Amino acid sequence: MKGEFRHSIDAKGRLFIPAKLRDELGECFTVTRGLDQCLAIYPQAAWNALETRIQALPMSKARDLQRFFFSNAFDAELDSQGRILLPLGLRQYAGLQKEAVIIGAGGRAEIWDAARWAIYNEAITEERVIAAMEELGF
């Protein structure tokens, strides 16, 4: 998934999911806490793979991962206008108020508070990307 989309969260906590991402996410997708205080959106196949991988780990090593990803996860249901209802707990975790940014992040999408995304995105310098690429053997 790729791209950056800006949308407002309405008073009821609903967020419009862009058609381009809906096509890539499919009919059924899962939303949960993501890293860096954003929300992660997984297509069903990617969610199933993540769930299987985490559940295959020894309980002593996996319990934090299970609690982090599974406790607030929900299967998203699009309304007739292409919106999903974000539960209050997830909105609070990600600091989502009114303006949100939905970004493509490869095999998943992420939902960010617009101000938090701006700060995070500014910190991603070219030097930081080059260092990560070198470390990963690109």
CSV table of C-alpha atoms in Angstrom, one decimal, residues 29-93:
chain,number,residue,atom,x,y,z
A,29,PHE,CA,-9.6,-5.9,7.3
A,30,THR,CA,-8.4,-5.4,10.8
A,31,VAL,CA,-7.5,-2.3,12.7
A,32,THR,CA,-5.4,-2.4,15.8
A,33,ARG,CA,-2.7,-0.4,17.7
A,34,GLY,CA,0.4,0.2,15.6
A,35,LEU,CA,3.9,1.2,16.7
A,36,ASP,CA,4.8,4.9,17.3
A,37,GLN,CA,1.3,5.7,18.5
A,38,CYS,CA,-0.6,5.2,15.3
A,39,LEU,CA,-3.2,2.7,14.3
A,40,ALA,CA,-2.4,-0.1,11.9
A,41,ILE,CA,-4.8,-1.4,9.2
A,42,TYR,CA,-4.1,-5.0,8.0
A,43,PRO,CA,-5.8,-6.7,5.0
A,44,GLN,CA,-7.2,-10.0,6.2
A,45,ALA,CA,-4.4,-12.2,4.7
A,46,ALA,CA,-1.7,-10.0,6.4
A,47,TRP,CA,-3.6,-10.0,9.7
A,48,ASN,CA,-3.9,-13.8,9.6
A,49,ALA,CA,-0.2,-14.1,8.9
A,50,LEU,CA,0.7,-11.8,11.8
A,51,GLU,CA,-1.7,-13.6,14.1
A,52,THR,CA,-0.3,-17.0,13.2
A,53,ARG,CA,3.3,-15.9,13.6
A,54,ILE,CA,2.7,-14.3,17.0
A,55,GLN,CA,0.7,-17.3,18.3
A,56,ALA,CA,3.5,-19.7,17.2
A,57,LEU,CA,5.9,-18.0,19.6
A,58,PRO,CA,6.5,-19.3,23.1
A,59,MET,CA,4.0,-17.7,25.5
A,60,SER,CA,6.9,-16.3,27.6
A,61,LYS,CA,8.0,-14.2,24.7
A,62,ALA,CA,4.7,-13.6,22.9
A,63,ARG,CA,2.4,-12.4,25.7
A,64,ASP,CA,3.3,-8.7,25.3
A,65,LEU,CA,2.9,-8.9,21.5
A,66,GLN,CA,-0.4,-10.7,21.9
A,67,ARG,CA,-1.7,-8.2,24.4
A,68,PHE,CA,-0.5,-5.2,22.4
A,69,PHE,CA,-1.9,-6.3,19.0
A,70,PHE,CA,-4.9,-8.4,19.9
A,71,SER,CA,-6.5,-6.7,22.8
A,72,ASN,CA,-7.8,-3.7,20.9
A,73,ALA,CA,-8.0,-5.2,17.4
A,74,PHE,CA,-11.3,-5.1,15.6
A,75,ASP,CA,-12.7,-6.2,12.2
A,76,ALA,CA,-13.6,-3.0,10.4
A,77,GLU,CA,-17.0,-2.6,8.9
A,78,LEU,CA,-17.3,0.1,6.2
A,79,ASP,CA,-20.5,2.0,6.2
A,80,SER,CA,-22.3,3.0,2.9
A,81,GLN,CA,-20.1,6.1,2.7
A,82,GLY,CA,-16.8,4.2,3.0
A,83,ARG,CA,-16.2,5.1,6.7
A,84,ILE,CA,-15.1,3.0,9.7
A,85,LEU,CA,-16.0,3.7,13.3
A,86,LEU,CA,-12.8,4.0,15.4
A,87,PRO,CA,-13.3,2.9,19.0
A,88,LEU,CA,-12.6,5.5,21.6
A,89,GLY,CA,-9.7,3.5,23.1
A,90,LEU,CA,-7.9,3.3,19.8
A,91,ARG,CA,-8.5,7.0,19.1
A,92,GLN,CA,-7.1,7.9,22.5
A,93,TYR,CA,-4.0,5.6,22.0
